[in-house]
PDB file of C-alpha atoms in Angstrom:
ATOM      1  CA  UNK A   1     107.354  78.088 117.759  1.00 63.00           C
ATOM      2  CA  UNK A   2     104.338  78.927 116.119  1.00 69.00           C
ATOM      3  CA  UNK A   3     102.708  75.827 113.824  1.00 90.00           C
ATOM      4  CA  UNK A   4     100.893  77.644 111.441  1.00 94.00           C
ATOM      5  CA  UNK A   5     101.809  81.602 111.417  1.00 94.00           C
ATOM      6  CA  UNK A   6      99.889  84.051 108.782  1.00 95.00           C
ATOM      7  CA  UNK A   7     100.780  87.254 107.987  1.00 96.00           C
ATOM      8  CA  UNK A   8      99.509  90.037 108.239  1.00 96.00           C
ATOM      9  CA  UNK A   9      97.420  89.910 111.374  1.00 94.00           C
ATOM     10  CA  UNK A  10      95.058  92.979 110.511  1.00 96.00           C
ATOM     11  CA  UNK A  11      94.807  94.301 106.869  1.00 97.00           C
ATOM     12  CA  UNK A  12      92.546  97.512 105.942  1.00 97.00           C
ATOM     13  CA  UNK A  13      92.735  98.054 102.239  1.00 97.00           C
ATOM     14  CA  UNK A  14      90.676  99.915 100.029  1.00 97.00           C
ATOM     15  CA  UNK A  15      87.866  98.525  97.614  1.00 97.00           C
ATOM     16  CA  UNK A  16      89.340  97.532  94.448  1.00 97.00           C
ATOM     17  CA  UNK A  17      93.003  96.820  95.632  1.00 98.00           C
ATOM     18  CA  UNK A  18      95.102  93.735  95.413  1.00 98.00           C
ATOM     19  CA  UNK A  19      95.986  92.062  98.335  1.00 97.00           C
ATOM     20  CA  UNK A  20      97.849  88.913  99.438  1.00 97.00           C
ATOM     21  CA  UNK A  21      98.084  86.710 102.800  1.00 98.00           C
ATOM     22  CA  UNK A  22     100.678  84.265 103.404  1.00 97.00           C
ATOM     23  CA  UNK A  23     100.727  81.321 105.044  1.00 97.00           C
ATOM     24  CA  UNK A  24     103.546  79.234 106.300  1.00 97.00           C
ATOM     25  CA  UNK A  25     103.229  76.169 108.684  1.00 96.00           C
ATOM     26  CA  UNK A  26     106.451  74.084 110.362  1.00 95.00           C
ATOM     27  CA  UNK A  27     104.289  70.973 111.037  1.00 94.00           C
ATOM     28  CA  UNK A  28     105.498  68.912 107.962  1.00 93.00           C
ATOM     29  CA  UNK A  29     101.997  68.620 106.918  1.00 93.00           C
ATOM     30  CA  UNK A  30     101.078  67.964 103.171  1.00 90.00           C
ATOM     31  CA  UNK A  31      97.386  69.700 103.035  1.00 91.00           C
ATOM     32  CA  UNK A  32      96.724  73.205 103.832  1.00 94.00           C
ATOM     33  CA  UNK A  33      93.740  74.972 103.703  1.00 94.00           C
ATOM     34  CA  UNK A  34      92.280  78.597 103.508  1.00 95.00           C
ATOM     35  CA  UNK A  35      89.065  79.186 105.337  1.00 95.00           C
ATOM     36  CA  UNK A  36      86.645  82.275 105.737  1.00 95.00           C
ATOM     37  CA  UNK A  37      85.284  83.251 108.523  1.00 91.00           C
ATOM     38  CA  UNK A  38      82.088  86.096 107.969  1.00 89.00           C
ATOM     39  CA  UNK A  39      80.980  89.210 110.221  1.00 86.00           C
ATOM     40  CA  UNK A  40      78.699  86.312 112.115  1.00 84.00           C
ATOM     41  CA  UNK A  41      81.189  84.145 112.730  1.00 83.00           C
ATOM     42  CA  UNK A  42      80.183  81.233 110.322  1.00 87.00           C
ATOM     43  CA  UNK A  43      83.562  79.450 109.067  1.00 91.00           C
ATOM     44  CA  UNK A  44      83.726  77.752 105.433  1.00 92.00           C
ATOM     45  CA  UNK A  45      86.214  76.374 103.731  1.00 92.00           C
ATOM     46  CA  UNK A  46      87.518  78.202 100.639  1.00 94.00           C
ATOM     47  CA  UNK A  47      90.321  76.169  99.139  1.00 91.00           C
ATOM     48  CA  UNK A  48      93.003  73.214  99.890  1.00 90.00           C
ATOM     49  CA  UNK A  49      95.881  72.229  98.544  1.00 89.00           C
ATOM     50  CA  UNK A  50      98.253  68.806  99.102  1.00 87.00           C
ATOM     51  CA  UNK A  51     101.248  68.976  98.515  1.00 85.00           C
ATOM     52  CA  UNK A  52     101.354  72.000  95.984  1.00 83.00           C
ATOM     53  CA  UNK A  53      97.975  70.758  94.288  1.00 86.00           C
ATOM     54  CA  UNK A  54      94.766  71.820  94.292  1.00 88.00           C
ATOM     55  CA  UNK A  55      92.690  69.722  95.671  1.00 85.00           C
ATOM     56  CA  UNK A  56      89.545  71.524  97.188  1.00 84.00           C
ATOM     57  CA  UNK A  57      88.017  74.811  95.516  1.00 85.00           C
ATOM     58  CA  UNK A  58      84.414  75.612  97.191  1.00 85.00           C
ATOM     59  CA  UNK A  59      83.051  77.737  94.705  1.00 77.00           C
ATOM     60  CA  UNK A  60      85.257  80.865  95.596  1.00 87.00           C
ATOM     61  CA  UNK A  61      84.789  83.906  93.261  1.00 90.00           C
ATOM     62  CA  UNK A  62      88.003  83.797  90.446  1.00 91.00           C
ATOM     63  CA  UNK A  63      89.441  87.017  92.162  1.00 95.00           C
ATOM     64  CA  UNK A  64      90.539  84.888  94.836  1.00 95.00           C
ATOM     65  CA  UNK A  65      93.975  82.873  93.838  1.00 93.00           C
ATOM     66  CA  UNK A  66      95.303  80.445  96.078  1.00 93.00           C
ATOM     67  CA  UNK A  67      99.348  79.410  95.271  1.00 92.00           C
ATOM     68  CA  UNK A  68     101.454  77.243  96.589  1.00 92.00           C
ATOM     69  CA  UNK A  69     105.180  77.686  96.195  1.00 91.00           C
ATOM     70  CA  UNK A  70     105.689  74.635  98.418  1.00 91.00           C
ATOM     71  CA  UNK A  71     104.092  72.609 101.100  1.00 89.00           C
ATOM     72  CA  UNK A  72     105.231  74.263 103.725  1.00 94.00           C
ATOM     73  CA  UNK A  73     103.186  77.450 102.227  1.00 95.00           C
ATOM     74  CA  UNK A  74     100.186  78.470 101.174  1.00 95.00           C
ATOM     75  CA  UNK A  75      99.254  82.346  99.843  1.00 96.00           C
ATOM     76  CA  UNK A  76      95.970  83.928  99.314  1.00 96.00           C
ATOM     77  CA  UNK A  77      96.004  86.342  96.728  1.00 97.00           C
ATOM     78  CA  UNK A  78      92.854  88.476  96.089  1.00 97.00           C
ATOM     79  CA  UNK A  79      91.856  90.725  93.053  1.00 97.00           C
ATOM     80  CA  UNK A  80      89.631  93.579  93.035  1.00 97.00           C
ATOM     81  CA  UNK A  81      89.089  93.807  96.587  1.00 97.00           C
ATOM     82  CA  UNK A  82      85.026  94.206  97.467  1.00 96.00           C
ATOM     83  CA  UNK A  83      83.339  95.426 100.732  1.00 96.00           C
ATOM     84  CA  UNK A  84      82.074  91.645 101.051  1.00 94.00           C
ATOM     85  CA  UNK A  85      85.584  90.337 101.366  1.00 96.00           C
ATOM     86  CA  UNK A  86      85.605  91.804 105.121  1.00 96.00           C
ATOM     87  CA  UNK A  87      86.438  88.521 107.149  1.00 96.00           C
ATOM     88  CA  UNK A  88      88.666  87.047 108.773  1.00 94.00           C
ATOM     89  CA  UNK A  89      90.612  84.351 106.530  1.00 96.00           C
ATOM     90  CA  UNK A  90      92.114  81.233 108.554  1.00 95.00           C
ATOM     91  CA  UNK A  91      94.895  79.187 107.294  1.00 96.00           C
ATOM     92  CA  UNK A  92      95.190  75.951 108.622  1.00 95.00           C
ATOM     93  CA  UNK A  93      96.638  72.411 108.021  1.00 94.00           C
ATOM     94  CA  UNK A  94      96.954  69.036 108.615  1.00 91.00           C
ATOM     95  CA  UNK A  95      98.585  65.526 107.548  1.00 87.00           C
ATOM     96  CA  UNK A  96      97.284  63.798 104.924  1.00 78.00           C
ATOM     97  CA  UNK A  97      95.354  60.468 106.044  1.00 73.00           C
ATOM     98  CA  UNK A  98      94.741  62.552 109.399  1.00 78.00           C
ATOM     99  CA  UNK A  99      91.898  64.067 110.337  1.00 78.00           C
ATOM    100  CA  UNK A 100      92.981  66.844 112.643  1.00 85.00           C
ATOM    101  CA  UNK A 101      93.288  70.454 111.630  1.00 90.00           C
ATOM    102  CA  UNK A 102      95.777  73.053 112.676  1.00 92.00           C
ATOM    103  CA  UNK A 103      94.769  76.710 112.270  1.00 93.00           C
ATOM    104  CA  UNK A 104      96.417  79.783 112.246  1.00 93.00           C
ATOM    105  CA  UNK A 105      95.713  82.678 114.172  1.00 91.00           C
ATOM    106  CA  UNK A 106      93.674  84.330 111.346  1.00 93.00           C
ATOM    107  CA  UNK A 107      94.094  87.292 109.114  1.00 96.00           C
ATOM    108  CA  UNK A 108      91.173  89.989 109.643  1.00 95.00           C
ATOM    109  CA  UNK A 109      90.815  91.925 106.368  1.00 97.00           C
ATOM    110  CA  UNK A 110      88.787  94.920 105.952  1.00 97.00           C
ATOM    111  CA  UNK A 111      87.566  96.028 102.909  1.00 97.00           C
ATOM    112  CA  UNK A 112      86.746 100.531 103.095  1.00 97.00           C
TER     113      UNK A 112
ATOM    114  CA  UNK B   1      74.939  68.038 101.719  1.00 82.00           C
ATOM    115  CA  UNK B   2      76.711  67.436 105.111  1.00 88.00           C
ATOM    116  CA  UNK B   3      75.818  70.009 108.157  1.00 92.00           C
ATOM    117  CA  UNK B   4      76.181  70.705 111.418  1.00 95.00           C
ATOM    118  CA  UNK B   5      73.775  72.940 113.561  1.00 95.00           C
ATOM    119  CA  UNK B   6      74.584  74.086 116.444  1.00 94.00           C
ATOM    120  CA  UNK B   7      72.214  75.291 119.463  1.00 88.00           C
ATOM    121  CA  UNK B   8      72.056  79.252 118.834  1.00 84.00           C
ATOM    122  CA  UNK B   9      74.337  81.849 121.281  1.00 85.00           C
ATOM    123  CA  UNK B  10      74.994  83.593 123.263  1.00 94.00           C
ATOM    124  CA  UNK B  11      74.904  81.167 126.188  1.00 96.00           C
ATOM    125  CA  UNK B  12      75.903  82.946 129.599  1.00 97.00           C
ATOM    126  CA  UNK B  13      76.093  81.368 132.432  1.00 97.00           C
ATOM    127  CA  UNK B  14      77.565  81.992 135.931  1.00 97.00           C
ATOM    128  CA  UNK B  15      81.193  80.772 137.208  1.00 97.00           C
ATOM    129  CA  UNK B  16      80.661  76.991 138.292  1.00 97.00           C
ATOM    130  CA  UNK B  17      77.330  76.518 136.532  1.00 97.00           C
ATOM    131  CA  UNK B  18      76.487  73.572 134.234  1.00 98.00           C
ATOM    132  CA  UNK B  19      77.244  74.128 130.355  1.00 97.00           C
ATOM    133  CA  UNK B  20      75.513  72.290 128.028  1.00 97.00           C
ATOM    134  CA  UNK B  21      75.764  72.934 123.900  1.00 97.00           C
ATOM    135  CA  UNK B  22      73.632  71.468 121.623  1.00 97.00           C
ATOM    136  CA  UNK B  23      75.146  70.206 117.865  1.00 97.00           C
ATOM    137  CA  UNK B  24      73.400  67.887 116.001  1.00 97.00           C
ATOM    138  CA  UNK B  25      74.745  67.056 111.950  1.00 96.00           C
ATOM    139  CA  UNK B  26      73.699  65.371 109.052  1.00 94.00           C
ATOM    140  CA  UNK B  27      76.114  63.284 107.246  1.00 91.00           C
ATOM    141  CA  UNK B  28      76.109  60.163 105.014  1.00 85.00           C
ATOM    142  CA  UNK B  29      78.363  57.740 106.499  1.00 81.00           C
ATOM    143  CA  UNK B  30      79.713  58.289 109.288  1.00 83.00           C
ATOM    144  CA  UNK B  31      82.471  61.115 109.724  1.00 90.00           C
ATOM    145  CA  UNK B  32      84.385  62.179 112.435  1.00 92.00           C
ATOM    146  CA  UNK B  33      83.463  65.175 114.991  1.00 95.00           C
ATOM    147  CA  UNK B  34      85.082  67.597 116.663  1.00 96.00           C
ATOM    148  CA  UNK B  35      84.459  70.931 119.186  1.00 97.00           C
ATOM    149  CA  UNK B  36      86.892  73.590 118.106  1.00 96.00           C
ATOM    150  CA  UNK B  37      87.375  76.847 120.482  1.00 96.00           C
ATOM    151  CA  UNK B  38      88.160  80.243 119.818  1.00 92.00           C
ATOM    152  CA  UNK B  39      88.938  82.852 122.538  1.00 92.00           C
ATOM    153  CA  UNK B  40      88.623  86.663 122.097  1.00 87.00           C
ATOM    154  CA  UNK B  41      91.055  87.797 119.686  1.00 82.00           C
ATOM    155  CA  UNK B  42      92.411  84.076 118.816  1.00 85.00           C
ATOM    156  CA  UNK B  43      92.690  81.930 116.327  1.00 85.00           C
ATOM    157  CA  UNK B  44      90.408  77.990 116.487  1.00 90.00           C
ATOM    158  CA  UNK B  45      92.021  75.701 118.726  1.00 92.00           C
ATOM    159  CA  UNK B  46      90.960  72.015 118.838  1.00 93.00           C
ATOM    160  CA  UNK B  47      88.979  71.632 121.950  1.00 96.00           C
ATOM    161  CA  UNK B  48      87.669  67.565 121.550  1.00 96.00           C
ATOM    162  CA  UNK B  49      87.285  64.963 118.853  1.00 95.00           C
ATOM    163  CA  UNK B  50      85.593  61.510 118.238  1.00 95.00           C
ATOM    164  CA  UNK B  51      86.069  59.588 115.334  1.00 91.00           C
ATOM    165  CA  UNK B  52      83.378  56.670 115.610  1.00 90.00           C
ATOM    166  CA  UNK B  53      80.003  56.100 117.016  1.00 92.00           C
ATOM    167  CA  UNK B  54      80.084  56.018 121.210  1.00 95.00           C
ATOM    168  CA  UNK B  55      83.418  57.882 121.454  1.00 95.00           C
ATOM    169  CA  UNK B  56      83.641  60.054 124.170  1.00 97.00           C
ATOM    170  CA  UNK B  57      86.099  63.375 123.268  1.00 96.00           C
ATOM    171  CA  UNK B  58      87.515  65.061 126.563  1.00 97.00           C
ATOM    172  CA  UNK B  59      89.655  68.144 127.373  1.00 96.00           C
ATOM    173  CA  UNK B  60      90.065  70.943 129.779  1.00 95.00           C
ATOM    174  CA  UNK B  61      86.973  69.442 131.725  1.00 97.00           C
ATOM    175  CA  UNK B  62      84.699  69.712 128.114  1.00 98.00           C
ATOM    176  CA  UNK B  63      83.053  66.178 127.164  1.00 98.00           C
ATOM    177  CA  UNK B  64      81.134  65.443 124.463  1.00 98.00           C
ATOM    178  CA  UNK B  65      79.889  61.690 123.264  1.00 98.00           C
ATOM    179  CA  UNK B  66      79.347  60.801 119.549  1.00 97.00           C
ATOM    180  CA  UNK B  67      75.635  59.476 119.321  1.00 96.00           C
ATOM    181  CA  UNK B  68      74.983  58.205 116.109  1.00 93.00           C
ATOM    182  CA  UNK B  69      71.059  57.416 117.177  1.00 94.00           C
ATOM    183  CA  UNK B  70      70.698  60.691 117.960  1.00 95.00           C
ATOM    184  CA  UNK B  71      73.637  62.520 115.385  1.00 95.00           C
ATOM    185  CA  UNK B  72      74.797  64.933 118.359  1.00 97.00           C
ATOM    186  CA  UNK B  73      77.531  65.869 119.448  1.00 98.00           C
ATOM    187  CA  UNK B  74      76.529  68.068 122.489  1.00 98.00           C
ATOM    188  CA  UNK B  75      79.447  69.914 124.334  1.00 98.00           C
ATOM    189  CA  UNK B  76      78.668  69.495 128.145  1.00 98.00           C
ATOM    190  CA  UNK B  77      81.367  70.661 130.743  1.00 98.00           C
ATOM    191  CA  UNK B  78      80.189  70.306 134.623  1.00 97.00           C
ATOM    192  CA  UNK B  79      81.741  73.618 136.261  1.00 96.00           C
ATOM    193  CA  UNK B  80      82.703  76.613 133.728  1.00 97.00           C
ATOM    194  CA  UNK B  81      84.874  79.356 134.311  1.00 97.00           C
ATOM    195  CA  UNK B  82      85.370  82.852 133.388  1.00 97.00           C
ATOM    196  CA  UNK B  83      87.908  81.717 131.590  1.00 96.00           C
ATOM    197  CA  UNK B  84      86.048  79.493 129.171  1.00 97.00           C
ATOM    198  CA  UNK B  85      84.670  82.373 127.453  1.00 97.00           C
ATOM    199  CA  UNK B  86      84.779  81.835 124.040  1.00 96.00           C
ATOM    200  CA  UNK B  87      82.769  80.629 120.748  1.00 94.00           C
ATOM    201  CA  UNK B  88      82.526  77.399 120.296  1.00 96.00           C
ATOM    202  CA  UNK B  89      82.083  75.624 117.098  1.00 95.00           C
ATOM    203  CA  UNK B  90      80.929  72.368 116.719  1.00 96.00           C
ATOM    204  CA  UNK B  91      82.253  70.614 112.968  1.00 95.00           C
ATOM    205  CA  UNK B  92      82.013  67.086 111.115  1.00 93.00           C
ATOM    206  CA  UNK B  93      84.856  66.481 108.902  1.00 90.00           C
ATOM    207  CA  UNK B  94      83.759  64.820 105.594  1.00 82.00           C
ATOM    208  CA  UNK B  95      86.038  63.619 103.368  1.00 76.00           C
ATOM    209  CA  UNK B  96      85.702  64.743  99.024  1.00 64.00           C
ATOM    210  CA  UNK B  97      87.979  62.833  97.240  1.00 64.00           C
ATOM    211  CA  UNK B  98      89.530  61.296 100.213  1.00 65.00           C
ATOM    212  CA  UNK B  99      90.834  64.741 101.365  1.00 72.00           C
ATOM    213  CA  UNK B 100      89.334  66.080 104.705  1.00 79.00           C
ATOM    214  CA  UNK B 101      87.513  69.136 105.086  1.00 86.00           C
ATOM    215  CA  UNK B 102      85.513  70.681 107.647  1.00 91.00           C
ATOM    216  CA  UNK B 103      82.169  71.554 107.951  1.00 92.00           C
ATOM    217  CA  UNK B 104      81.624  74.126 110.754  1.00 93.00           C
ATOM    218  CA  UNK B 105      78.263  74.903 112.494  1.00 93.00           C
ATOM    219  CA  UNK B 106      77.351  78.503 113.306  1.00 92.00           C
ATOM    220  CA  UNK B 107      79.084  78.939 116.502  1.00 93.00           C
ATOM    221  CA  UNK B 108      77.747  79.388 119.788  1.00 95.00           C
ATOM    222  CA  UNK B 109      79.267  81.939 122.281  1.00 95.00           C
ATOM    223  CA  UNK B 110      79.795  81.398 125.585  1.00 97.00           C
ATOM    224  CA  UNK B 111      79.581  84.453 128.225  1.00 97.00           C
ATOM    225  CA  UNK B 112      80.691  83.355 131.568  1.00 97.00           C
ATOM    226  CA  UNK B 113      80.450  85.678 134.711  1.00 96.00           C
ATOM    227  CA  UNK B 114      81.654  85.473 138.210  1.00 94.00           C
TER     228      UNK B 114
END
């Protein structure tokens, strides 16, 4: 069984489209996280939430809108799509109090 | 702010040689560390961790030893194989609010041949 699982894998889009990536872990955690990983492989964290709040927000443009139905799940919606969104977006979590991180196996978006 | 820097790739090396890479942070206080891994085509695993001053992290033959005189954290593993290819990322995890979140370094990949 997977922990954390994201969907979808690979996503091409075009510039100025909405898109969305889910996240969904089966680790009981309470805080989950979206992180972006750029074209040189630097990693920063974008947002995280505990237990449906949101607890973290690192200065993301407003196009990007985390939500969290539950705490189980956390979705990355994104507005307006621009060529500098190319990445590859990692979901990951953890429990609260601990300081280990589980990541998913990343969603590579690619903005034409 | 809290950083990590991490000893600039790529490394290559041949099958059995010594691997050594550097990570040194800056931190107030004194957070916890960690080597994540991530292979071709893969998501970041958790290689190591230490959570206090003198720990020693180990896994999959990969040591590293939390010096706080020093702040490093440097990845050292005494025979690498091919299959250890990877980038490695070296991260402090500070805590806003008291909610962790992780500060990566750059990355550092890791070429190994037979």
């Amino acid at each position: 069984d997977t922990a954390v699982s994201q969907t979808p894998k690979y996503l091409v889009t075009q510039m100025g489209n909405d898109k969305s990536i889910k996240c969904e872990q089966n680790l009981g955690h309470d805080t989950m996280y979206w992180y972006k990983q750029d074209s040189k492989k630097f990693l920063k964290i974008m947002f995280s939430y505990n237990n449906k709040e949101l607890i973290i927000n690192e200065t993301v443009p407003n196009r990007f809108s985390p939500k969290s139905p539950d705490k189980a799940h956390l979705n990355l919606h994104i507005n307006s799509l621009e060529l500098g969104d190319s990445a590859v977006y990692f979901c990951a979590s953890s429990q609260e109090g601990s300081i280990e991180a589980f990541f998913g196996q990343g969603t590579r978006l690619t903005v034409v | 702010g809290n950083s990590v820097t991490q000893m600039e790739g790529p490394v290559t090396l041949s099958e059995e040689a010594f691997l050594t890479i550097n990570c040194t942070y800056t931190a107030t206080g004194y957070p916890s560390l960690f080597w994540y891994v991530q292979y071709p085509g893969e998501g970041l695993q958790l290689l190591l961790k230490a959570t206090k001053a003198d720990d020693k992290g180990s896994n999959k033959g990969f040591e590293a030893t939390y010096r706080k005189e020093t702040t490093s954290f440097h990845l050292e593993k005494g025979s690498v194989q091919v299959s250890d290819s990877a980038v490695y990322f070296c991260a402090l995890s500070e805590s806003p609010g008291g909610y962790n979140k992780l500060i990566f370094g750059a990355g550092t990949r890791l070429a190994v041949h037979p």
